[in-house]
Coordinates of C-alpha atoms in Angstrom, one line a residue:
Chain A
X1 CA 32.3 -22.1 -28.0
X2 CA 32.1 -25.6 -26.1
X3 CA 31.1 -24.3 -23.5
X4 CA 29.2 -21.1 -21.8
X5 CA 28.8 -20.0 -18.2
X6 CA 25.1 -17.8 -18.0
X7 CA 24.2 -16.4 -14.3
X8 CA 21.4 -15.7 -12.7
X9 CA 21.1 -12.2 -11.5
X10 CA 17.6 -11.3 -10.6
X11 CA 14.9 -13.8 -10.0
X12 CA 12.0 -10.6 -10.0
X13 CA 11.9 -6.9 -10.6
X14 CA 12.5 -6.1 -6.8
X15 CA 15.4 -8.7 -6.4
X16 CA 18.6 -8.5 -4.1
X17 CA 21.3 -6.3 -6.7
X18 CA 24.5 -7.3 -4.8
X19 CA 23.7 -11.3 -5.7
X20 CA 24.2 -10.0 -8.8
X21 CA 27.5 -7.6 -8.3
X22 CA 29.2 -10.7 -7.3
X23 CA 28.5 -13.3 -10.5
X24 CA 30.0 -10.3 -12.1
X25 CA 33.2 -10.0 -10.3
X26 CA 33.6 -13.9 -9.4
X27 CA 31.5 -15.9 -11.2
X28 CA 33.9 -15.9 -14.7
X29 CA 30.1 -15.8 -16.7
X30 CA 30.1 -15.1 -20.3
X31 CA 26.0 -14.1 -19.5
X32 CA 24.5 -12.7 -17.1
X33 CA 20.8 -12.6 -17.4
X34 CA 18.4 -11.0 -15.3
X35 CA 14.5 -12.3 -14.9
X36 CA 12.2 -9.0 -13.9
X37 CA 8.8 -9.8 -14.8
X38 CA 6.0 -11.5 -12.8
X39 CA 2.6 -12.1 -14.8
X40 CA 1.2 -8.6 -13.9
X41 CA 4.9 -6.5 -13.8
X42 CA 4.1 -5.5 -17.0
X43 CA 0.6 -4.4 -16.6
X44 CA 1.8 -2.3 -13.8
X45 CA 4.6 -0.7 -16.0
X46 CA 1.9 -0.1 -19.2
X47 CA -0.2 2.2 -16.0
X48 CA 3.2 4.7 -15.6
X49 CA 3.6 4.7 -18.8
X50 CA 0.7 5.9 -19.9
X51 CA 1.4 8.9 -16.6
X52 CA 5.1 9.5 -17.6
X53 CA 6.0 8.4 -21.1
X54 CA 9.5 7.7 -20.0
X55 CA 8.9 5.5 -17.3
X56 CA 7.2 1.9 -17.2
X57 CA 10.5 -0.2 -17.0
X58 CA 12.2 -2.1 -14.1
X59 CA 12.4 0.8 -11.1
X60 CA 15.9 -0.8 -10.0
X61 CA 17.1 -0.5 -13.6
X62 CA 19.6 2.2 -13.1
X63 CA 20.9 1.3 -9.9
X64 CA 21.3 -2.5 -10.4
X65 CA 22.8 -0.6 -14.3
X66 CA 25.3 1.7 -12.3
X67 CA 26.6 -1.3 -9.6
X68 CA 27.0 -4.1 -12.2
X69 CA 27.7 -2.2 -15.3
X70 CA 31.4 -1.9 -14.9
X71 CA 31.9 -5.5 -13.3
X72 CA 30.2 -6.6 -16.9
X73 CA 31.8 -4.7 -19.4
X74 CA 35.5 -5.4 -17.7
X75 CA 34.8 -9.0 -17.8
X76 CA 32.9 -9.3 -21.0
X77 CA 29.7 -10.6 -20.5
X78 CA 26.8 -9.5 -22.0
X79 CA 23.9 -8.9 -20.2
X80 CA 20.1 -10.0 -21.7
X81 CA 17.4 -9.0 -19.1
X82 CA 13.3 -8.6 -20.0
X83 CA 14.0 -5.1 -17.3
X84 CA 12.5 -3.4 -20.1
X85 CA 8.7 -4.1 -19.0
X86 CA 6.2 -1.9 -20.5
X87 CA 8.9 0.5 -22.5
X88 CA 12.2 -1.0 -23.1
X89 CA 13.2 1.8 -25.4
X90 CA 13.0 4.2 -22.8
X91 CA 15.3 1.5 -19.9
X92 CA 18.1 0.9 -23.1
X93 CA 18.3 5.2 -23.4
X94 CA 18.2 4.7 -19.7
X95 CA 21.5 2.0 -19.6
X96 CA 22.8 4.2 -22.3
X97 CA 23.0 7.2 -19.8
X98 CA 24.4 4.6 -17.3
X99 CA 26.9 3.6 -19.7
X100 CA 28.3 6.8 -21.1
X101 CA 28.4 8.4 -16.9
X102 CA 30.4 5.1 -16.2
X103 CA 32.8 6.1 -18.7
X104 CA 32.1 2.6 -20.9
X105 CA 33.3 3.3 -24.2
X106 CA 31.5 2.3 -27.3
X107 CA 28.6 1.0 -25.3
X108 CA 26.1 -0.8 -27.4
X109 CA 22.0 -2.1 -26.1
X110 CA 19.8 -3.8 -28.3
X111 CA 16.7 -3.6 -27.8
X112 CA 13.7 -6.1 -28.4
X113 CA 10.2 -5.1 -29.2
X114 CA 6.7 -6.2 -30.8
X115 CA 5.3 -7.3 -27.3
X116 CA 2.7 -4.9 -27.2
X117 CA -0.5 -6.1 -28.9
X118 CA -3.4 -4.9 -27.7
X119 CA -3.9 -3.3 -31.1
X120 CA -4.0 -6.9 -32.5
X121 CA -5.7 -8.0 -29.4
X122 CA -8.6 -5.6 -30.3
X123 CA -8.7 -5.9 -34.2
X124 CA -8.7 -9.9 -34.1
X125 CA -11.2 -10.1 -31.0
X126 CA -10.0 -12.3 -29.6
X127 CA -11.0 -15.3 -27.2
X128 CA -9.9 -14.5 -22.9
X129 CA -9.0 -18.1 -21.5
X130 CA -10.4 -17.1 -18.1
X131 CA -13.2 -14.8 -18.8
X132 CA -14.1 -17.4 -22.0
X133 CA -15.5 -14.7 -24.1
X134 CA -14.9 -12.4 -27.1
X135 CA -12.6 -9.2 -25.8
X136 CA -15.7 -7.1 -27.4
X137 CA -18.3 -9.0 -25.3
X138 CA -16.0 -8.8 -22.1
X139 CA -16.8 -5.4 -21.8
X140 CA -13.3 -5.6 -19.6
X141 CA -11.2 -1.8 -19.4
X142 CA -8.8 -3.9 -20.9
X143 CA -4.7 -1.7 -19.8
X144 CA -2.8 -4.3 -21.9
X145 CA -2.1 -7.1 -24.0
X146 CA 1.7 -8.4 -24.1
X147 CA 2.5 -11.5 -25.8
X148 CA 5.2 -13.4 -24.4
X149 CA 8.3 -13.5 -26.8
X150 CA 10.7 -16.2 -28.0
X151 CA 14.1 -16.4 -28.7
X152 CA 14.0 -15.7 -31.8
X153 CA 14.1 -11.7 -31.5
X154 CA 16.6 -12.0 -28.7
X155 CA 18.8 -14.3 -31.0
X156 CA 18.8 -11.2 -33.2
X157 CA 19.5 -8.1 -30.7
X158 CA 22.4 -11.0 -29.7
X159 CA 23.9 -11.3 -33.2
X160 CA 24.0 -7.5 -32.8
X161 CA 27.5 -7.8 -30.6
X162 CA 25.3 -5.6 -28.4
X163 CA 26.9 -5.5 -24.7
X164 CA 23.2 -5.7 -23.6
X165 CA 20.6 -7.3 -24.9
X166 CA 17.0 -5.3 -23.5
X167 CA 12.8 -6.8 -23.7
X168 CA 9.7 -6.8 -22.2
X169 CA 7.1 -9.8 -22.5
X170 CA 9.3 -12.6 -23.3
X171 CA 9.2 -16.3 -21.3
X172 CA 11.1 -16.3 -18.6
X173 CA 13.4 -19.9 -20.1
X174 CA 14.4 -17.3 -23.4
X175 CA 16.2 -15.0 -21.8
X176 CA 18.5 -17.8 -20.8
X177 CA 17.8 -19.9 -23.9
X178 CA 18.7 -17.4 -26.6
X179 CA 22.4 -16.9 -25.6
X180 CA 22.8 -21.4 -26.0
X181 CA 21.6 -20.6 -29.3
X182 CA 23.4 -17.9 -29.9
X183 CA 26.8 -19.6 -28.8
X184 CA 26.2 -22.8 -29.8
X185 CA 24.9 -22.0 -33.3
X186 CA 21.5 -24.4 -32.6
X187 CA 18.8 -25.0 -34.7
X188 CA 15.3 -23.3 -33.5
X189 CA 13.9 -26.5 -34.6
X190 CA 16.1 -28.5 -32.7
X191 CA 13.4 -29.2 -30.1
X192 CA 16.0 -31.9 -27.5
X193 CA 18.7 -28.9 -27.3
X194 CA 15.8 -26.5 -27.1
X195 CA 13.5 -29.0 -24.2
X196 CA 17.4 -28.8 -22.4
X197 CA 18.2 -25.3 -22.2
X198 CA 14.2 -24.3 -22.3
X199 CA 14.8 -26.4 -18.5
X200 CA 18.6 -24.9 -17.6
X201 CA 16.6 -21.8 -18.2
X202 CA 13.7 -22.6 -15.5
X203 CA 16.3 -23.8 -13.2
X204 CA 18.5 -20.3 -13.2
X205 CA 15.3 -17.8 -13.9
X206 CA 14.3 -17.7 -9.8
X207 CA 17.9 -16.3 -9.0
X208 CA 17.9 -17.5 -5.3
X209 CA 15.2 -20.2 -5.3
X210 CA 18.2 -23.1 -6.5
X211 CA 20.6 -21.7 -4.3
X212 CA 18.7 -22.2 -1.0
X213 CA 16.8 -19.1 -1.2
X214 CA 12.9 -20.0 0.0
X215 CA 14.2 -24.0 0.8
X216 CA 15.3 -23.6 4.8
X217 CA 13.1 -25.2 6.9
X218 CA 15.6 -25.1 10.1
X219 CA 16.3 -28.2 12.0
X220 CA 15.2 -30.2 9.1
X221 CA 16.4 -27.9 5.8
X222 CA 19.3 -26.3 7.2
X223 CA 20.5 -23.4 4.5
X224 CA 23.5 -21.7 5.6
X225 CA 24.0 -17.9 5.3
X226 CA 21.1 -16.8 4.1
X227 CA 22.0 -13.6 4.5
X228 CA 25.0 -14.0 1.5
X229 CA 22.7 -16.1 -0.5
X230 CA 24.7 -16.9 -3.9
X231 CA 23.1 -16.9 -7.2
X232 CA 23.2 -19.1 -9.3
X233 CA 25.1 -19.8 -12.5
X234 CA 24.9 -23.1 -14.5
X235 CA 27.9 -24.0 -16.9
X236 CA 26.2 -25.1 -20.0
X237 CA 28.0 -27.6 -22.9
X238 CA 26.4 -27.5 -25.9
X239 CA 24.8 -30.5 -26.1
X240 CA 22.6 -28.9 -23.5
X241 CA 24.1 -30.7 -20.5
X242 CA 25.0 -28.3 -17.4
X243 CA 25.7 -28.3 -14.1
X244 CA 24.1 -25.7 -11.6
X245 CA 26.7 -23.9 -9.0
X246 CA 27.7 -20.6 -7.5
X247 CA 30.1 -18.2 -6.9
X248 CA 32.4 -19.9 -4.1
X249 CA 31.9 -18.6 -0.8
X250 CA 29.0 -17.1 -2.0
X251 CA 25.7 -17.8 0.8
X252 CA 23.4 -20.4 0.7
X253 CA 24.4 -24.4 -1.1
X254 CA 23.0 -26.0 -4.5
X255 CA 22.1 -29.8 -4.0
X256 CA 19.9 -31.6 -5.9
X257 CA 17.0 -31.3 -3.4
X258 CA 16.6 -27.5 -4.1
X259 CA 17.3 -28.6 -7.6
X260 CA 14.3 -30.4 -7.4
X261 CA 12.4 -27.9 -5.9
X262 CA 13.2 -25.7 -8.2
X263 CA 12.3 -28.0 -11.7
X264 CA 8.5 -28.0 -10.4
X265 CA 8.5 -24.3 -9.3
X266 CA 5.4 -22.6 -11.2
X267 CA 4.9 -26.0 -13.7
X268 CA 1.6 -27.7 -14.8
X269 CA 2.1 -30.8 -16.7
X270 CA 6.1 -32.0 -16.8
X271 CA 5.9 -33.4 -20.1
X272 CA 4.6 -30.2 -21.5
X273 CA 6.5 -27.0 -20.8
X274 CA 5.1 -24.9 -23.1
X275 CA 7.2 -21.8 -23.8
X276 CA 6.9 -19.7 -27.2
X277 CA 10.4 -21.7 -28.7
X278 CA 9.2 -25.2 -27.5
X279 CA 7.4 -27.7 -26.0
X280 CA 9.5 -28.7 -23.2
X281 CA 9.1 -31.9 -21.0
X282 CA 11.0 -32.0 -18.4
X283 CA 9.6 -35.4 -17.3
X284 CA 12.7 -37.7 -17.6
X285 CA 14.6 -34.8 -15.8
X286 CA 17.5 -36.3 -13.2
X287 CA 20.6 -34.7 -11.2
X288 CA 23.4 -35.4 -9.7
X289 CA 25.4 -34.1 -6.9
X290 CA 29.2 -33.8 -8.8
X291 CA 30.4 -31.7 -6.1
X292 CA 30.0 -29.1 -3.3
X293 CA 27.6 -26.9 -4.8
X294 CA 27.1 -28.5 -7.8
X295 CA 24.6 -30.2 -9.5
X296 CA 24.5 -31.9 -12.9
X297 CA 21.1 -31.9 -14.7
X298 CA 20.6 -34.1 -17.5
X299 CA 16.9 -35.3 -19.2
X300 CA 14.8 -33.1 -20.5
X301 CA 14.3 -32.9 -23.7
X302 CA 11.2 -31.3 -26.4
X303 CA 9.1 -31.6 -28.9
X304 CA 8.1 -29.2 -31.9
X305 CA 6.4 -25.4 -30.2
X306 CA 3.2 -24.5 -30.6
X307 CA 1.4 -21.9 -33.2
X308 CA 0.5 -19.3 -31.1
X309 CA 1.7 -17.1 -28.3
X310 CA 0.0 -16.1 -24.6
X311 CA -0.5 -12.8 -24.5
X312 CA -1.3 -11.7 -20.7
X313 CA -3.8 -9.4 -21.0
X314 CA -4.9 -6.4 -17.9
X315 CA -7.5 -5.2 -17.0
X316 CA -9.5 -2.6 -14.2
X317 CA -11.5 -5.2 -11.6
X318 CA -13.2 -3.3 -9.3
X319 CA -11.5 -2.8 -6.2
X320 CA -9.7 -3.9 -2.8
X321 CA -10.1 -2.3 0.7
X322 CA -8.4 -3.9 3.4
X323 CA -8.5 -2.9 7.9
X324 CA -7.0 -4.4 10.1
X325 CA -6.7 -3.9 14.3
X326 CA -4.7 -5.5 16.7
X327 CA -5.8 -7.3 20.3
X328 CA -3.4 -8.6 22.8
X329 CA -3.3 -10.5 26.2
X330 CA -6.4 -11.9 27.6
X331 CA -9.1 -12.6 26.0
X332 CA -8.0 -12.3 22.9
X333 CA -9.3 -14.0 20.0
X334 CA -12.6 -13.9 21.0
X335 CA -12.5 -9.6 21.3
X336 CA -11.0 -10.1 17.9
X337 CA -13.6 -12.3 16.8
X338 CA -16.6 -9.8 18.2
X339 CA -14.4 -6.9 16.5
X340 CA -14.4 -8.8 12.8
X341 CA -18.1 -9.5 13.7
X342 CA -19.3 -5.7 14.7
X343 CA -17.7 -4.8 11.6
X344 CA -19.6 -7.7 9.7
X345 CA -23.1 -6.5 11.1
X346 CA -22.3 -2.8 10.5
X347 CA -22.0 -3.1 6.9
X348 CA -25.6 -4.6 6.8
X349 CA -26.6 -1.6 8.6
X350 CA -25.3 0.7 6.1
X351 CA -26.5 -1.1 3.5
X352 CA -23.2 -2.4 1.7
X353 CA -22.8 -5.4 0.0
X354 CA -19.2 -5.7 -0.9
X355 CA -18.9 -8.1 -4.1
X356 CA -16.3 -10.7 -1.8
X357 CA -15.6 -10.1 1.6
X358 CA -13.2 -11.7 4.0
X359 CA -13.2 -11.9 7.8
X360 CA -9.9 -12.8 9.2
X361 CA -8.0 -13.6 13.0
X362 CA -4.1 -12.9 11.7
X363 CA -2.6 -15.5 14.2
X364 CA -4.7 -17.7 14.6
X365 CA -6.7 -18.6 11.4
X366 CA -6.2 -16.0 8.2
X367 CA -3.9 -18.5 6.1
X368 CA -6.0 -22.0 6.1
X369 CA -9.2 -21.4 7.3
X370 CA -11.0 -22.0 10.9
X371 CA -10.5 -25.4 10.8
X372 CA -7.2 -26.4 10.4
X373 CA -5.8 -23.5 12.9
X374 CA -8.9 -24.7 16.1
X375 CA -5.8 -26.0 18.2
X376 CA -4.2 -23.0 18.3
X377 CA -4.1 -20.4 20.9
X378 CA -2.8 -17.2 21.3
X379 CA -1.4 -14.4 23.0
X380 CA -2.6 -11.4 20.2
X381 CA -4.9 -11.7 17.2
X382 CA -4.9 -9.3 14.6
X383 CA -8.7 -8.9 13.3
X384 CA -8.9 -7.7 9.5
X385 CA -11.6 -7.1 7.0
X386 CA -11.3 -7.4 3.5
X387 CA -13.6 -6.9 0.7
X388 CA -13.6 -6.5 -2.9
X389 CA -16.2 -3.6 -4.5
X390 CA -17.1 -1.7 -6.8
X391 CA -16.4 2.1 -6.2
X392 CA -13.2 3.2 -4.7
X393 CA -15.9 4.6 -2.1
X394 CA -16.8 1.6 -1.1
X395 CA -13.0 0.1 -0.1
X396 CA -12.6 3.4 1.9
X397 CA -15.4 2.7 3.7
X398 CA -14.0 -0.6 4.9
X399 CA -11.0 0.9 6.5
X400 CA -13.2 3.5 8.2
X401 CA -15.0 1.2 9.3
X402 CA -12.7 -0.7 11.3
X403 CA -10.9 2.6 12.6
X404 CA -14.4 3.7 13.8
X405 CA -13.7 0.2 16.4
X406 CA -11.2 2.1 18.6
X407 CA -13.7 4.1 19.3
X408 CA -16.9 2.0 18.8
X409 CA -15.9 -1.6 19.0
X410 CA -14.3 -3.6 21.7
X411 CA -11.6 -3.0 24.4
X412 CA -7.9 -2.5 23.5
X413 CA -7.9 -2.2 19.8
X414 CA -4.5 -0.8 18.7
X415 CA -2.9 -0.5 15.5
X416 CA -5.4 0.8 12.8
X417 CA -3.7 -0.1 9.5
X418 CA -6.1 0.5 6.3
X419 CA -6.1 0.6 2.4
X420 CA -7.7 1.4 -0.4
X421 CA -6.4 0.2 -4.0
X422 CA -7.3 -0.2 -7.6
X423 CA -7.5 -4.1 -8.8
X424 CA -5.2 -4.6 -11.5
X425 CA -6.5 -8.0 -12.8
X426 CA -4.9 -10.6 -15.1
X427 CA -6.5 -12.8 -18.2
X428 CA -4.6 -14.4 -21.2
X429 CA -5.0 -15.1 -24.6
X430 CA -3.2 -16.3 -27.0
X431 CA -2.4 -15.2 -31.0
X432 CA -1.1 -16.2 -34.3
X433 CA 2.2 -16.7 -33.8
X434 CA 2.2 -14.5 -37.0
X435 CA 0.9 -11.5 -35.7
X436 CA 3.6 -10.9 -33.0
X437 CA 7.0 -9.2 -34.8
X438 CA 10.6 -8.7 -33.1
X439 CA 11.6 -5.3 -33.5
X440 CA 15.6 -4.4 -33.0
X441 CA 16.9 -1.0 -31.9
X442 CA 20.6 -0.6 -31.6
X443 CA 21.4 2.4 -29.4
X444 CA 25.0 3.6 -29.6
X445 CA 27.4 6.1 -28.8
X446 CA 25.8 9.3 -30.2
X447 CA 22.7 8.3 -29.9
X448 CA 19.7 8.8 -26.8
Chain B
X1 CA 3.7 -39.3 11.2
X2 CA 3.7 -36.0 8.9
X3 CA 4.8 -35.8 5.8
X4 CA 6.9 -33.3 6.6
X5 CA 9.1 -35.9 7.8
X6 CA 9.9 -38.1 4.5
X7 CA 9.3 -35.5 2.4
X8 CA 9.6 -31.3 1.0
X9 CA 7.8 -29.6 -1.2
X10 CA 7.2 -25.8 -2.8
X11 CA 4.0 -24.2 -4.3
X12 CA 4.1 -22.6 -7.2
X13 CA 1.2 -20.4 -8.8
X14 CA -0.5 -19.0 -11.9
X15 CA -3.4 -17.4 -12.0
X16 CA -6.0 -19.1 -9.7
X17 CA -4.3 -22.2 -9.8
X18 CA -1.2 -23.6 -7.5
X19 CA 0.6 -25.8 -8.0
X20 CA 2.6 -28.2 -5.6
X21 CA 5.0 -30.5 -5.2
X22 CA 6.2 -33.4 -3.0
X23 CA 9.4 -34.6 -3.1
X24 CA 11.0 -37.3 -1.1
X25 CA 13.7 -36.9 0.3
X26 CA 15.2 -40.5 0.2
X27 CA 14.1 -42.3 -2.6
X28 CA 13.3 -45.0 -1.3
X29 CA 9.4 -43.4 0.5
X30 CA 8.6 -42.7 -3.1
X31 CA 6.4 -45.6 -3.8
X32 CA 4.8 -45.1 -0.3
X33 CA 4.7 -41.1 -1.1
X34 CA 2.9 -42.1 -4.4
X35 CA 0.4 -44.4 -2.5
X36 CA -0.5 -42.5 0.4
X37 CA -0.4 -39.1 -0.7
X38 CA -3.7 -39.9 -3.2
X39 CA -5.6 -37.4 -5.5
X40 CA -8.7 -38.2 -3.6
X41 CA -6.1 -37.4 -0.1
X42 CA -5.0 -34.0 -1.3
X43 CA -8.5 -33.0 -2.9
X44 CA -10.1 -33.7 0.8
X45 CA -7.3 -32.0 2.7
X46 CA -7.7 -29.2 1.2
X47 CA -11.9 -28.7 0.1
X48 CA -12.0 -25.8 2.6
X49 CA -9.6 -24.0 0.3
X50 CA -9.5 -25.7 -3.1
X51 CA -12.1 -25.7 -5.0
X52 CA -12.0 -26.9 -8.0
X53 CA -10.1 -30.4 -9.7
X54 CA -6.6 -31.7 -8.3
X55 CA -4.6 -33.6 -10.8
X56 CA -1.6 -35.3 -10.2
X57 CA 1.8 -35.9 -12.4
X58 CA 4.9 -38.4 -11.3
X59 CA 8.0 -37.6 -11.6
X60 CA 10.1 -40.9 -10.4
X61 CA 13.7 -40.2 -11.6
X62 CA 13.4 -37.2 -9.3
X63 CA 11.1 -39.1 -6.4
X64 CA 8.2 -36.4 -7.1
X65 CA 4.8 -36.1 -7.6
X66 CA 3.6 -32.5 -8.5
X67 CA 0.2 -31.7 -7.9
X68 CA -2.3 -29.2 -10.0
X69 CA -5.0 -27.3 -8.0
X70 CA -7.7 -25.3 -9.7
X71 CA -10.0 -22.7 -8.0
X72 CA -7.2 -22.9 -5.1
X73 CA -6.6 -19.1 -5.2
X74 CA -9.6 -16.3 -4.0
X75 CA -9.0 -15.8 -8.3
X76 CA -5.1 -15.4 -8.4
X77 CA -3.2 -12.6 -7.2
X78 CA -4.0 -9.6 -8.0
X79 CA -7.9 -10.6 -7.0
X80 CA -7.3 -12.8 -4.0
X81 CA -8.9 -11.3 -0.9
X82 CA -5.9 -13.2 1.4
X83 CA -3.5 -12.5 3.7
X84 CA -0.9 -15.1 2.0
X85 CA -2.2 -14.0 -2.6
X86 CA 0.3 -16.2 -3.8
X87 CA -1.2 -19.3 -1.9
X88 CA 3.2 -19.9 -0.9
X89 CA 2.2 -21.0 2.0
X90 CA -0.1 -24.4 1.0
X91 CA 3.3 -25.8 1.0
X92 CA 3.4 -26.1 4.8
X93 CA -0.3 -27.0 4.7
X94 CA 0.6 -30.1 2.9
X95 CA 3.6 -31.3 5.3
X96 CA 1.1 -30.8 7.5
X97 CA -0.4 -34.2 6.3
X98 CA -0.8 -36.8 9.1
X99 CA 0.2 -40.7 7.1

């Protein structure tokens, strides 16, 4: 094929569903990609899978597939996604069930596994990047270790002719690059083209963030119809050049400014964007408006991929306890401040010594500190105490201390909220690439 | 003048590292922004929030700078006690800079 159209159906796990349906119906797509795994999402999935072996995949998978499968099937659009999260096989089986319920004949799902490297992490005793020590020495209660896989497994899965490819942890841009490599027959060592394709994938991976979502600033950057925001699609040619656009009549905007913001989103060195497939170079990328909601992207490149893959490691890291209470009307800020002072002193009185604590006046200085916010004088303020501590009991204690302000604190406090939760922290490490092998499982009718 | 009048911005997060893009609306302002919004200036502006190194990358092809700020997110999204755990609102704080 000389040109393919790839749509982006989700930019995170809980994203809106209608824009994906709109793309499937009106986008004349060849591929629809759903990127649904943030760094810690898979660790949460591993926790769910431990409690129930049939769970651990994206929670909106069933609803999403019920909504988009009919149009994708009818229009021959192939789906690629990481919605398998911690349990791609169970996710694949669920999709097969949905396809059957919808009466889609000969539906086929290819599942990519192999990213779970918890065993290898322990056996090879890998070095944790942030902790700076080996796993065995870290004393951390590790829950999950998932390697960022690249396009190899995805391309192999596409070669099976499956209607849908489901994976767990793969690098976000790889989900988009795989269809390009598959359709255009690019060599997996053509670093220049892989770099260009990775750039297109990076631009599309957050869905609405390039069509005007997370961009509007009224009076300065106006975006129309954000409640009907259209998700992006790229028209990609065999050389790796592309035009970013969206379905005609959908809300939002695709312009050079939205593309520039997305190009640099979550990027560090622009000339060395590391993925499992290539070291991509975005430093010379440029955009050109070619028409309404049509922007051409040019200038990406790449160099040989690294010999190691990044692994996301999830571990238990204590608890966070929070309590909040609001004050309104005259002198609200002073009463809010008094509330915080009382809780702080109560911690001393009760011999409570958290690892870390934070005292905010929300609506006054919670986001960027006291100095920057000094000129504000709000009508209402919400006092917030948050701590990190070692036990769940301590985390619960914090919320209770804020709650006692009702009868023991400043005048007129209202609307207490409290919470206590376990912290799932993330670290990372590097694993030799030959330790991570992609497996493909094809699910077809007659199987479940 | 505040930076907001001539540039726009978006924040991203990876672990305890925040990156803020700073993009000129008009390419002709890029050199001025580059001259004024230095690493030192940004480090100082965020001295009560960012505790690590600040690195600046230049992208003349799109008239943009990318600031990578270490130890900026209270330990990262899962550990942070901040209300804005991703630090997503930091882009607006940068645009408030008087130039």
